[in-house]
């Protein structure tokens, strides 16, 4: 790792409410959250030195989004780095902006993401994302199938049951009932017994909820200029790591840190977390709250294990002992998780967790507030964990 | 393409015959690659790519084992089938550990009772017709069937 010139602070952020109006374009979505963030710090758009943004919308032409984005946000002629890395895209964008701030090249950077998934036939388009297209997608093996076999393998390897997944999902729904930004907020809360049923309907309640069109963003600043924008800056660090894109290569892949794991673990997240912890100067035992990108309950458990919050294969016990609840030393998914806050792909899957931790550190989470939270961790993954991101926020006031 | 639609219309995932041509050895007969420097075997093939193990660039074609055992299985019954496979539900998705140690993801064919698809069950590769593309061409590729004698 190279020399880092200064620490990076998060000074603002915003996310659209679930199910943004259908008549909003993606430009309106991104302008909405950017404007909201600018209001928080009393700044003008052109004060931004650079933008790093992720997207997931196949109706726009990939190569031309940068200038469109710069124009829509009113930051033109400032640079906009566009990232396409599936649901972890915002994490990669955050990595890019973090580097620009930490190096001293930029003072204030915007990390942004949007998904206008209702612009196209989502399931057909999503079929190919993350799979090794020549040998999976073209032979009819989809994105969802990847998740199904991964979950089946994890359950068998570590003796995890539907009941364990139901407990995970139940806690996510419990938090989402206390988060007005969650996609399931205000909807009937499923009973634990209902979530434990071995039915297709219960399985869907144990999996991610769609958020519809969404955008979210955070503003990052150098530590020496952060007090221009807020009196409560939060240190932000981020790292990400790759795994092979083909799911068969999750077994025995000949790279250090990968070969000893298989489909039942997330070594990419473990590597990313270790780097993020090193940047932040913390250990997993110091984390007070964790937000996990979980499209199924099982992979949520795998992520908690990869972060080192509990040993590998033991998240089911962590849940059973109340590890996800507000009474725990490290509550999990107070935002509601992908299961109940909602899945927003490149539009929110990383930033939603970062924002929740930011608000937790500032004591702004109401009924779901974690007492005296100082350090929060969040994750996001793309392409079925061939890309894993880990973000850390720390209170600095 | 049907004469009903004389204008070209966009379908983002229209397949490229060039892609099909390039991947046929892998799809038809499970041809992967092996690094001649360190011996590591790979599927999908890494033709012309760098070996993640020894960092050399010396791949040669390798015929993967066509028998193996099931490492994980799941029934695709959640209701969002791949395009072109809507009439074949529910499909049985598997991760297979081939007898040479390579793992691949595939679909198990000719399953009469999904309950008999269990980790450890022996399987062998078969070449099967998959689906008809909008170019009119039939797509062929590997699948697996249960075979205790394999």
Coordinates of C-alpha atoms in Angstrom, one line a residue:
Chain A
X1 CA 0.0 0.0 0.0
X2 CA 1.2 3.5 -0.8
X3 CA 1.5 6.5 1.4
X4 CA -1.7 8.2 2.5
X5 CA -1.6 12.0 2.8
X6 CA -4.6 12.6 5.0
X7 CA -7.7 11.0 6.5
X8 CA -11.0 11.1 4.7
X9 CA -14.2 12.4 6.3
X10 CA -17.8 11.9 5.4
X11 CA -19.7 15.2 5.9
X12 CA -23.2 14.5 4.3
X13 CA -25.3 12.0 2.5
X14 CA -28.8 11.3 1.3
X15 CA -31.0 8.6 -0.3
X16 CA -34.3 8.7 -2.1
X17 CA -37.4 7.2 -0.4
X18 CA -38.3 3.8 -1.7
X19 CA -40.2 3.6 -5.0
X20 CA -39.3 6.9 -6.5
X21 CA -41.9 8.3 -8.9
X22 CA -42.0 6.5 -12.2
X23 CA -41.9 9.7 -14.1
X24 CA -38.5 10.7 -12.7
X25 CA -35.5 10.2 -15.0
X26 CA -32.2 8.9 -13.6
X27 CA -31.0 12.5 -13.8
X28 CA -33.7 13.7 -11.5
X29 CA -32.9 10.9 -9.1
X30 CA -29.2 11.8 -8.8
X31 CA -30.0 15.5 -8.7
X32 CA -32.4 14.9 -5.8
X33 CA -29.9 13.3 -3.5
X34 CA -27.0 15.5 -4.5
X35 CA -29.1 18.6 -3.8
X36 CA -30.2 17.2 -0.5
X37 CA -26.6 16.7 0.5
X38 CA -25.5 20.1 -0.6
X39 CA -28.2 21.6 1.6
X40 CA -26.8 19.7 4.6
X41 CA -23.4 21.4 4.2
X42 CA -24.5 24.8 2.7
X43 CA -22.4 24.3 -0.4
X44 CA -22.9 24.9 -4.1
X45 CA -22.6 22.2 -6.7
X46 CA -19.4 23.5 -8.3
X47 CA -17.5 23.3 -5.0
X48 CA -17.3 19.6 -5.7
X49 CA -13.9 18.7 -7.0
X50 CA -14.9 15.3 -8.5
X51 CA -17.7 12.8 -8.7
X52 CA -17.4 9.0 -8.7
X53 CA -20.7 7.4 -9.6
X54 CA -22.1 3.9 -10.1
X55 CA -25.1 3.0 -12.1
X56 CA -27.3 0.1 -13.1
X57 CA -29.6 1.0 -15.9
X58 CA -29.3 -0.7 -19.3
X59 CA -31.3 1.8 -21.2
X60 CA -28.5 4.4 -21.2
X61 CA -25.4 4.3 -23.3
X62 CA -22.5 3.3 -21.1
X63 CA -19.8 5.4 -22.7
X64 CA -21.6 8.7 -22.5
X65 CA -22.9 8.8 -18.9
X66 CA -20.1 10.9 -17.5
X67 CA -20.9 14.2 -19.3
X68 CA -24.6 13.6 -18.8
X69 CA -24.1 13.2 -15.1
X70 CA -21.8 16.3 -14.9
X71 CA -24.4 18.3 -16.7
X72 CA -27.3 17.0 -14.6
X73 CA -25.6 17.7 -11.3
X74 CA -24.4 21.2 -12.3
X75 CA -20.7 20.3 -11.7
X76 CA -19.6 20.5 -15.3
X77 CA -16.6 20.7 -16.2
X78 CA -15.5 18.8 -13.2
X79 CA -14.6 15.2 -13.7
X80 CA -17.1 12.4 -13.2
X81 CA -15.7 8.9 -13.0
X82 CA -18.4 6.3 -13.9
X83 CA -18.2 2.9 -12.4
X84 CA -20.1 -0.2 -13.5
X85 CA -19.6 -2.9 -10.9
X86 CA -23.1 -4.4 -10.3
X87 CA -24.5 -3.9 -6.9
X88 CA -21.2 -3.0 -5.3
X89 CA -20.7 -0.2 -7.8
X90 CA -21.0 2.5 -5.1
X91 CA -18.4 0.9 -3.1
X92 CA -15.9 1.0 -6.0
X93 CA -17.0 4.6 -6.6
X94 CA -16.3 5.3 -2.9
X95 CA -12.9 3.7 -3.3
X96 CA -12.1 6.0 -6.2
X97 CA -13.3 9.2 -4.4
X98 CA -11.5 8.1 -1.2
X99 CA -8.2 7.9 -3.1
X100 CA -8.8 11.4 -4.6
X101 CA -9.3 12.9 -1.2
X102 CA -6.6 10.9 0.6
X103 CA -4.0 11.8 -1.9
X104 CA -4.7 15.5 -1.5
X105 CA -5.7 16.0 -5.2
X106 CA -9.4 16.8 -4.2
X107 CA -10.9 18.4 -1.1
X108 CA -14.5 17.6 -1.6
X109 CA -15.8 14.6 -3.6
X110 CA -19.2 13.1 -4.3
X111 CA -19.9 9.4 -4.3
X112 CA -23.1 8.7 -6.1
X113 CA -25.2 5.8 -7.4
X114 CA -28.5 5.2 -9.1
X115 CA -30.6 2.4 -10.4
X116 CA -33.6 2.8 -12.5
X117 CA -34.4 -0.9 -12.7
X118 CA -38.0 -0.3 -13.6
X119 CA -36.8 1.0 -17.0
X120 CA -36.4 -2.5 -18.3
X121 CA -37.5 -6.1 -17.8
X122 CA -35.5 -6.5 -14.7
X123 CA -35.4 -10.2 -14.4
X124 CA -34.2 -10.7 -18.0
X125 CA -31.6 -8.1 -17.6
X126 CA -30.5 -9.3 -14.2
X127 CA -30.1 -12.8 -15.5
X128 CA -26.7 -12.1 -16.9
X129 CA -25.2 -9.8 -14.2
X130 CA -22.4 -11.4 -12.4
X131 CA -22.4 -14.7 -14.2
X132 CA -19.6 -15.9 -16.4
X133 CA -21.7 -15.2 -19.5
X134 CA -20.1 -17.6 -22.0
X135 CA -20.6 -20.7 -19.8
X136 CA -23.5 -19.9 -17.4
X137 CA -25.9 -17.3 -18.7
X138 CA -25.7 -18.7 -22.3
X139 CA -26.6 -22.2 -20.9
X140 CA -29.5 -20.8 -18.9
X141 CA -27.9 -20.6 -15.5
X142 CA -29.0 -17.3 -14.0
X143 CA -28.0 -14.8 -11.3
X144 CA -30.6 -16.3 -9.0
X145 CA -29.4 -19.8 -9.6
X146 CA -26.0 -18.8 -8.4
X147 CA -27.5 -17.6 -5.1
X148 CA -29.6 -20.8 -4.8
X149 CA -26.7 -23.2 -5.0
X150 CA -24.5 -21.0 -2.8
X151 CA -27.1 -20.9 -0.1
X152 CA -27.7 -24.7 -0.4
X153 CA -24.0 -25.3 0.0
X154 CA -23.6 -23.0 3.0
X155 CA -26.6 -24.5 4.7
X156 CA -25.2 -28.0 4.3
X157 CA -21.6 -27.2 5.2
X158 CA -22.4 -25.4 8.4
X159 CA -25.7 -27.0 9.4
X160 CA -27.7 -23.8 8.9
X161 CA -31.5 -24.1 8.7
X162 CA -34.5 -22.3 7.4
X163 CA -35.3 -21.4 11.0
X164 CA -31.9 -19.6 11.3
X165 CA -32.6 -17.7 8.1
X166 CA -36.0 -16.8 9.4
X167 CA -34.5 -15.3 12.5
X168 CA -32.2 -13.2 10.4
X169 CA -35.1 -12.0 8.2
X170 CA -37.3 -11.4 11.2
X171 CA -34.8 -9.0 12.8
X172 CA -34.3 -7.2 9.6
X173 CA -38.1 -6.7 9.3
X174 CA -38.2 -5.6 12.9
X175 CA -35.7 -2.8 12.3
X176 CA -37.4 -1.8 9.0
X177 CA -40.6 -1.3 10.8
X178 CA -38.7 1.5 12.7
X179 CA -37.0 3.0 9.6
X180 CA -39.3 5.2 7.5
X181 CA -36.8 4.9 4.6
X182 CA -37.2 1.1 4.4
X183 CA -39.2 -0.4 1.5
X184 CA -41.2 -2.5 3.9
X185 CA -41.9 0.3 6.4
X186 CA -45.5 0.4 7.4
X187 CA -46.3 -2.9 5.8
X188 CA -47.5 -5.8 7.9
X189 CA -44.7 -7.3 9.9
X190 CA -44.3 -11.0 9.1
X191 CA -44.5 -13.3 12.1
X192 CA -41.4 -15.4 12.9
X193 CA -43.5 -18.6 12.5
X194 CA -44.5 -17.4 9.0
X195 CA -40.9 -16.7 8.0
X196 CA -39.9 -20.2 9.2
X197 CA -42.3 -21.9 6.8
X198 CA -40.7 -24.0 4.0
X199 CA -42.8 -22.3 1.3
X200 CA -42.1 -20.2 -1.7
X201 CA -43.9 -17.2 -0.2
X202 CA -41.8 -17.5 3.1
X203 CA -38.7 -17.8 1.0
X204 CA -39.4 -14.6 -0.7
X205 CA -39.9 -12.9 2.6
X206 CA -36.5 -14.2 3.7
X207 CA -34.9 -12.6 0.6
X208 CA -34.4 -9.1 -0.7
X209 CA -37.2 -6.6 -1.3
X210 CA -37.0 -4.5 -4.4
X211 CA -36.7 -0.7 -3.8
X212 CA -37.6 0.3 -7.4
X213 CA -35.8 3.4 -8.8
X214 CA -33.3 4.7 -6.3
X215 CA -30.3 7.0 -6.0
X216 CA -28.1 7.8 -3.0
X217 CA -24.9 9.6 -2.3
X218 CA -22.3 10.6 0.3
X219 CA -20.0 13.6 0.4
X220 CA -16.3 13.1 1.3
X221 CA -13.9 15.7 2.4
X222 CA -10.2 15.9 3.5
X223 CA -9.9 16.0 7.3
X224 CA -8.2 19.4 7.2
X225 CA -11.2 21.0 5.4
X226 CA -14.1 18.9 6.8
X227 CA -14.9 21.5 9.5
X228 CA -16.0 23.9 6.8
X229 CA -18.9 21.6 6.1
X230 CA -19.9 20.1 9.5
X231 CA -19.1 20.1 13.1
X232 CA -19.6 16.4 13.3
X233 CA -17.4 14.8 10.7
X234 CA -17.2 11.0 10.5
X235 CA -14.0 9.3 9.4
X236 CA -14.6 7.1 6.4
X237 CA -12.5 4.2 5.0
X238 CA -13.2 1.7 2.3
X239 CA -11.6 -1.3 0.6
X240 CA -12.7 -3.9 -1.9
X241 CA -11.5 -7.2 -3.3
X242 CA -12.3 -9.6 -6.1
X243 CA -13.0 -13.3 -6.4
X244 CA -13.2 -15.2 -9.6
X245 CA -16.3 -14.4 -11.7
X246 CA -17.1 -18.1 -12.3
X247 CA -18.8 -19.8 -9.4
X248 CA -17.0 -23.1 -9.9
X249 CA -13.8 -21.3 -9.3
X250 CA -14.9 -20.4 -5.7
X251 CA -13.4 -23.9 -5.0
X252 CA -9.6 -24.3 -4.8
X253 CA -8.8 -21.0 -6.6
X254 CA -5.0 -20.8 -6.7
X255 CA -4.5 -17.4 -5.0
X256 CA -3.4 -16.7 -1.4
X257 CA -6.4 -16.2 0.8
X258 CA -8.7 -17.9 -1.6
X259 CA -7.6 -21.6 -1.9
X260 CA -8.6 -22.6 1.6
X261 CA -12.2 -21.4 1.1
X262 CA -15.1 -22.5 -1.1
X263 CA -18.7 -21.7 -1.8
X264 CA -19.4 -21.6 2.0
X265 CA -17.3 -18.5 2.8
X266 CA -16.7 -15.0 1.5
X267 CA -12.9 -14.6 1.4
X268 CA -13.1 -11.6 -0.9
X269 CA -15.0 -9.7 1.9
X270 CA -12.5 -11.0 4.5
X271 CA -9.6 -9.5 2.5
X272 CA -11.5 -6.3 1.9
X273 CA -12.4 -6.0 5.6
X274 CA -8.9 -6.6 6.7
X275 CA -7.6 -3.8 4.5
X276 CA -10.4 -1.5 5.7
X277 CA -9.7 -2.3 9.3
X278 CA -6.0 -1.5 8.8
X279 CA -6.9 1.8 7.1
X280 CA -9.2 2.7 10.0
X281 CA -6.9 1.4 12.7
X282 CA -9.5 -0.8 14.3
X283 CA -10.2 -4.5 15.0
X284 CA -13.6 -6.2 14.4
X285 CA -14.1 -6.4 18.2
X286 CA -14.4 -2.6 18.3
X287 CA -17.3 -2.4 15.8
X288 CA -20.5 -1.2 17.5
X289 CA -22.9 -1.7 14.6
X290 CA -22.9 -3.5 11.2
X291 CA -24.9 -3.1 8.1
X292 CA -24.9 -6.0 5.7
X293 CA -25.9 -6.2 2.1
X294 CA -27.9 -9.4 2.2
X295 CA -30.0 -10.5 -0.8
X296 CA -30.7 -13.7 1.1
X297 CA -30.4 -14.3 4.8
X298 CA -27.8 -17.0 4.3
X299 CA -25.3 -14.7 2.6
X300 CA -26.0 -12.1 5.3
X301 CA -24.7 -14.6 7.8
X302 CA -21.7 -15.4 5.6
X303 CA -20.8 -11.7 5.5
X304 CA -21.0 -11.3 9.3
X305 CA -18.6 -14.2 9.6
X306 CA -16.2 -12.8 6.9
X307 CA -16.1 -9.5 8.8
X308 CA -14.9 -11.3 11.9
X309 CA -17.8 -10.3 14.1
X310 CA -18.3 -14.0 14.8
X311 CA -16.3 -17.1 13.8
X312 CA -16.9 -18.7 10.4
X313 CA -19.9 -21.0 10.4
X314 CA -21.3 -19.6 13.6
X315 CA -23.5 -16.7 12.7
X316 CA -26.5 -18.9 13.3
X317 CA -25.5 -19.1 17.0
X318 CA -24.7 -15.3 17.0
X319 CA -28.3 -14.7 15.8
X320 CA -29.8 -17.1 18.3
X321 CA -28.0 -15.4 21.1
X322 CA -29.4 -12.0 20.1
X323 CA -26.4 -10.8 18.3
X324 CA -28.5 -8.8 15.7
X325 CA -30.6 -7.0 18.3
X326 CA -30.1 -3.6 19.9
X327 CA -29.0 -5.3 23.2
X328 CA -26.0 -6.8 21.4
X329 CA -22.4 -5.5 21.5
X330 CA -22.7 -5.3 17.7
X331 CA -26.3 -5.1 16.4
X332 CA -26.7 -6.1 12.7
X333 CA -28.8 -4.5 10.0
X334 CA -30.4 -1.7 11.9
X335 CA -31.4 -0.2 8.5
X336 CA -33.4 -3.3 7.7
X337 CA -30.9 -5.0 5.3
X338 CA -31.5 -5.9 1.7
X339 CA -34.3 -8.1 3.1
X340 CA -36.5 -5.3 4.4
X341 CA -34.8 -1.9 3.7
X342 CA -34.7 -3.1 0.1
X343 CA -32.4 -3.9 -2.7
X344 CA -31.3 -0.9 -4.7
X345 CA -28.3 -2.4 -6.6
X346 CA -25.9 0.3 -7.7
X347 CA -28.4 2.9 -6.5
X348 CA -28.1 2.2 -2.8
X349 CA -26.7 -1.2 -1.8
X350 CA -23.5 0.2 -0.4
X351 CA -24.4 3.8 0.5
X352 CA -27.6 2.7 2.3
X353 CA -25.5 0.9 4.9
X354 CA -22.9 3.8 5.1
X355 CA -25.7 6.3 5.6
X356 CA -27.3 4.2 8.3
X357 CA -24.0 4.0 10.2
X358 CA -23.4 7.7 9.7
X359 CA -26.9 8.5 11.3
X360 CA -26.2 5.9 14.0
X361 CA -23.0 7.7 15.0
X362 CA -24.8 11.0 15.0
X363 CA -27.6 9.5 17.2
X364 CA -30.3 10.2 14.6
X365 CA -31.9 6.7 14.3
X366 CA -34.9 7.0 16.8
X367 CA -36.3 3.7 17.9
X368 CA -33.6 1.7 16.2
X369 CA -30.7 3.8 17.7
X370 CA -27.7 1.9 19.0
X371 CA -26.4 3.3 22.3
X372 CA -23.3 5.3 21.9
X373 CA -22.2 3.9 18.6
X374 CA -18.6 4.9 17.7
X375 CA -17.6 2.6 14.9
X376 CA -19.8 1.2 12.1
X377 CA -19.1 -1.3 9.3
X378 CA -21.0 -1.8 6.2
X379 CA -20.7 -4.2 3.2
X380 CA -21.9 -4.6 -0.3
X381 CA -21.2 -7.2 -3.0
X382 CA -21.6 -7.5 -6.7
X383 CA -21.6 -10.3 -9.1
X384 CA -22.4 -12.9 -6.5
X385 CA -19.4 -12.0 -4.3
X386 CA -16.9 -11.9 -7.1
X387 CA -16.6 -8.3 -5.7
X388 CA -16.9 -7.4 -2.1
X389 CA -16.7 -4.0 -0.5
X390 CA -16.2 -3.0 3.1
X391 CA -16.7 0.5 4.5
X392 CA -15.9 1.8 8.0
X393 CA -17.2 5.0 9.7
X394 CA -15.8 6.3 12.9
X395 CA -17.0 9.1 15.1
X396 CA -14.5 12.0 15.1
X397 CA -15.9 14.6 17.4
Chain B
X1 CA -36.2 -12.9 -37.7
X2 CA -39.9 -12.9 -38.6
X3 CA -41.1 -10.9 -41.6
X4 CA -43.7 -9.4 -39.2
X5 CA -40.9 -7.1 -38.0
X6 CA -39.0 -5.8 -41.0
X7 CA -37.4 -3.1 -38.9
X8 CA -34.5 -4.0 -36.7
X9 CA -35.4 -3.9 -33.0
X10 CA -33.0 -3.9 -30.1
X11 CA -32.8 -6.7 -27.7
X12 CA -30.0 -6.1 -25.4
X13 CA -29.1 -9.8 -24.9
X14 CA -29.3 -10.9 -28.6
X15 CA -26.6 -13.4 -28.9
X16 CA -23.5 -13.1 -31.0
X17 CA -22.7 -16.1 -33.2
X18 CA -19.0 -15.2 -32.8
X19 CA -19.3 -15.7 -29.0
X20 CA -21.0 -19.0 -29.6
X21 CA -18.3 -20.0 -32.0
X22 CA -15.5 -19.1 -29.6
X23 CA -17.0 -21.0 -26.7
X24 CA -18.0 -24.2 -28.5
X25 CA -15.2 -26.4 -27.3
X26 CA -16.0 -25.6 -23.7
X27 CA -19.8 -26.0 -24.2
X28 CA -19.7 -29.1 -26.3
X29 CA -17.0 -31.2 -24.6
X30 CA -15.9 -29.4 -21.4
X31 CA -12.6 -28.3 -22.8
X32 CA -10.8 -26.2 -20.3
X33 CA -7.1 -25.2 -20.1
X34 CA -4.1 -26.3 -18.2
X35 CA -1.0 -24.2 -17.4
X36 CA 2.0 -25.9 -18.8
X37 CA 4.2 -24.1 -16.3
X38 CA 2.6 -25.2 -13.0
X39 CA 0.0 -27.7 -14.1
X40 CA -3.0 -25.9 -12.7
X41 CA -6.3 -26.8 -14.5
X42 CA -9.1 -24.4 -15.2
X43 CA -12.6 -24.3 -16.5
X44 CA -13.9 -22.1 -18.1
X45 CA -10.8 -22.1 -20.3
X46 CA -8.2 -19.4 -19.8
X47 CA -6.8 -19.4 -23.3
X48 CA -4.3 -16.6 -23.7
X49 CA -4.7 -15.5 -20.1
X50 CA -2.2 -15.3 -17.2
X51 CA -2.2 -18.1 -14.7
X52 CA -3.3 -16.9 -11.2
X53 CA -1.1 -19.5 -9.6
X54 CA 2.3 -19.1 -11.2
X55 CA 1.8 -15.9 -13.1
X56 CA 3.1 -17.4 -16.4
X57 CA 1.2 -17.2 -19.7
X58 CA 1.3 -20.7 -21.0
X59 CA -2.1 -22.2 -21.2
X60 CA -2.9 -25.2 -23.4
X61 CA -6.3 -27.0 -24.0
X62 CA -7.2 -29.5 -21.4
X63 CA -10.0 -32.1 -21.6
X64 CA -11.8 -31.9 -18.2
X65 CA -13.1 -35.1 -16.6
X66 CA -16.7 -35.8 -17.7
X67 CA -17.7 -37.6 -14.6
X68 CA -17.9 -36.3 -11.0
X69 CA -20.2 -35.9 -8.0
X70 CA -22.6 -33.3 -6.8
X71 CA -21.2 -30.7 -4.4
X72 CA -24.4 -28.6 -4.1
X73 CA -27.9 -28.8 -5.5
X74 CA -30.9 -26.4 -5.6
X75 CA -34.2 -26.5 -7.3
X76 CA -34.9 -23.4 -9.5
X77 CA -38.5 -23.0 -8.3
X78 CA -38.6 -19.4 -7.3
X79 CA -40.3 -18.3 -10.5
X80 CA -37.8 -16.3 -12.6
X81 CA -36.5 -18.7 -15.2
X82 CA -33.8 -17.8 -17.7
X83 CA -35.1 -16.6 -21.0
X84 CA -35.8 -19.6 -23.3
X85 CA -36.2 -22.1 -20.4
X86 CA -39.7 -21.2 -19.2
X87 CA -41.2 -24.5 -20.3
X88 CA -38.6 -26.7 -18.4
X89 CA -39.4 -25.8 -14.8
X90 CA -38.5 -26.6 -12.2
X91 CA -34.9 -27.1 -13.1
X92 CA -32.3 -28.7 -10.9
X93 CA -29.2 -26.6 -10.6
X94 CA -26.0 -28.2 -9.3
X95 CA -22.3 -27.5 -8.6
X96 CA -20.3 -30.6 -9.6
X97 CA -16.9 -31.5 -8.5
X98 CA -15.4 -33.3 -11.5
X99 CA -13.1 -36.2 -10.9
X100 CA -10.1 -34.1 -11.8
X101 CA -11.0 -31.6 -9.0
X102 CA -12.5 -28.8 -11.2
X103 CA -15.8 -27.5 -10.1
X104 CA -18.5 -26.4 -12.6
X105 CA -22.1 -25.2 -12.4
X106 CA -24.6 -27.0 -14.5
X107 CA -28.1 -28.3 -14.8
X108 CA -29.1 -31.8 -14.0
X109 CA -31.2 -33.4 -16.7
X110 CA -33.7 -36.3 -16.7
X111 CA -34.5 -35.9 -13.0
X112 CA -37.7 -37.7 -12.1
X113 CA -37.6 -36.9 -8.4
X114 CA -35.6 -33.9 -7.1
X115 CA -35.3 -35.7 -3.8
X116 CA -32.8 -38.1 -5.3
X117 CA -30.5 -35.3 -6.2
X118 CA -28.2 -35.3 -3.2
X119 CA -24.6 -34.0 -2.5
X120 CA -22.2 -36.8 -3.3
X121 CA -24.4 -38.4 -6.0
X122 CA -22.4 -39.5 -9.1
X123 CA -23.0 -37.8 -12.4
X124 CA -21.7 -37.8 -16.0
X125 CA -21.7 -35.2 -18.7
X126 CA -24.1 -35.3 -21.6
X127 CA -24.5 -33.0 -24.6
X128 CA -28.0 -31.6 -24.8
X129 CA -30.1 -29.2 -26.8
X130 CA -30.8 -26.2 -24.6
X131 CA -33.0 -23.5 -26.3
X132 CA -33.7 -21.9 -29.6
X133 CA -32.2 -18.5 -30.1
X134 CA -33.9 -15.6 -31.8
X135 CA -31.5 -16.1 -34.7
X136 CA -33.3 -19.4 -35.2
X137 CA -30.3 -21.5 -34.2
X138 CA -30.5 -24.2 -31.5
X139 CA -28.1 -23.9 -28.6
X140 CA -26.3 -27.0 -27.6
X141 CA -24.2 -27.5 -24.5
X142 CA -23.2 -29.6 -21.6
X143 CA -25.5 -30.8 -18.9
X144 CA -25.2 -33.7 -16.4
X145 CA -27.3 -36.8 -15.6
X146 CA -27.3 -39.0 -12.5
X147 CA -25.3 -42.1 -13.1
X148 CA -24.4 -44.3 -10.1
X149 CA -22.0 -46.3 -12.4
X150 CA -20.0 -43.2 -13.4

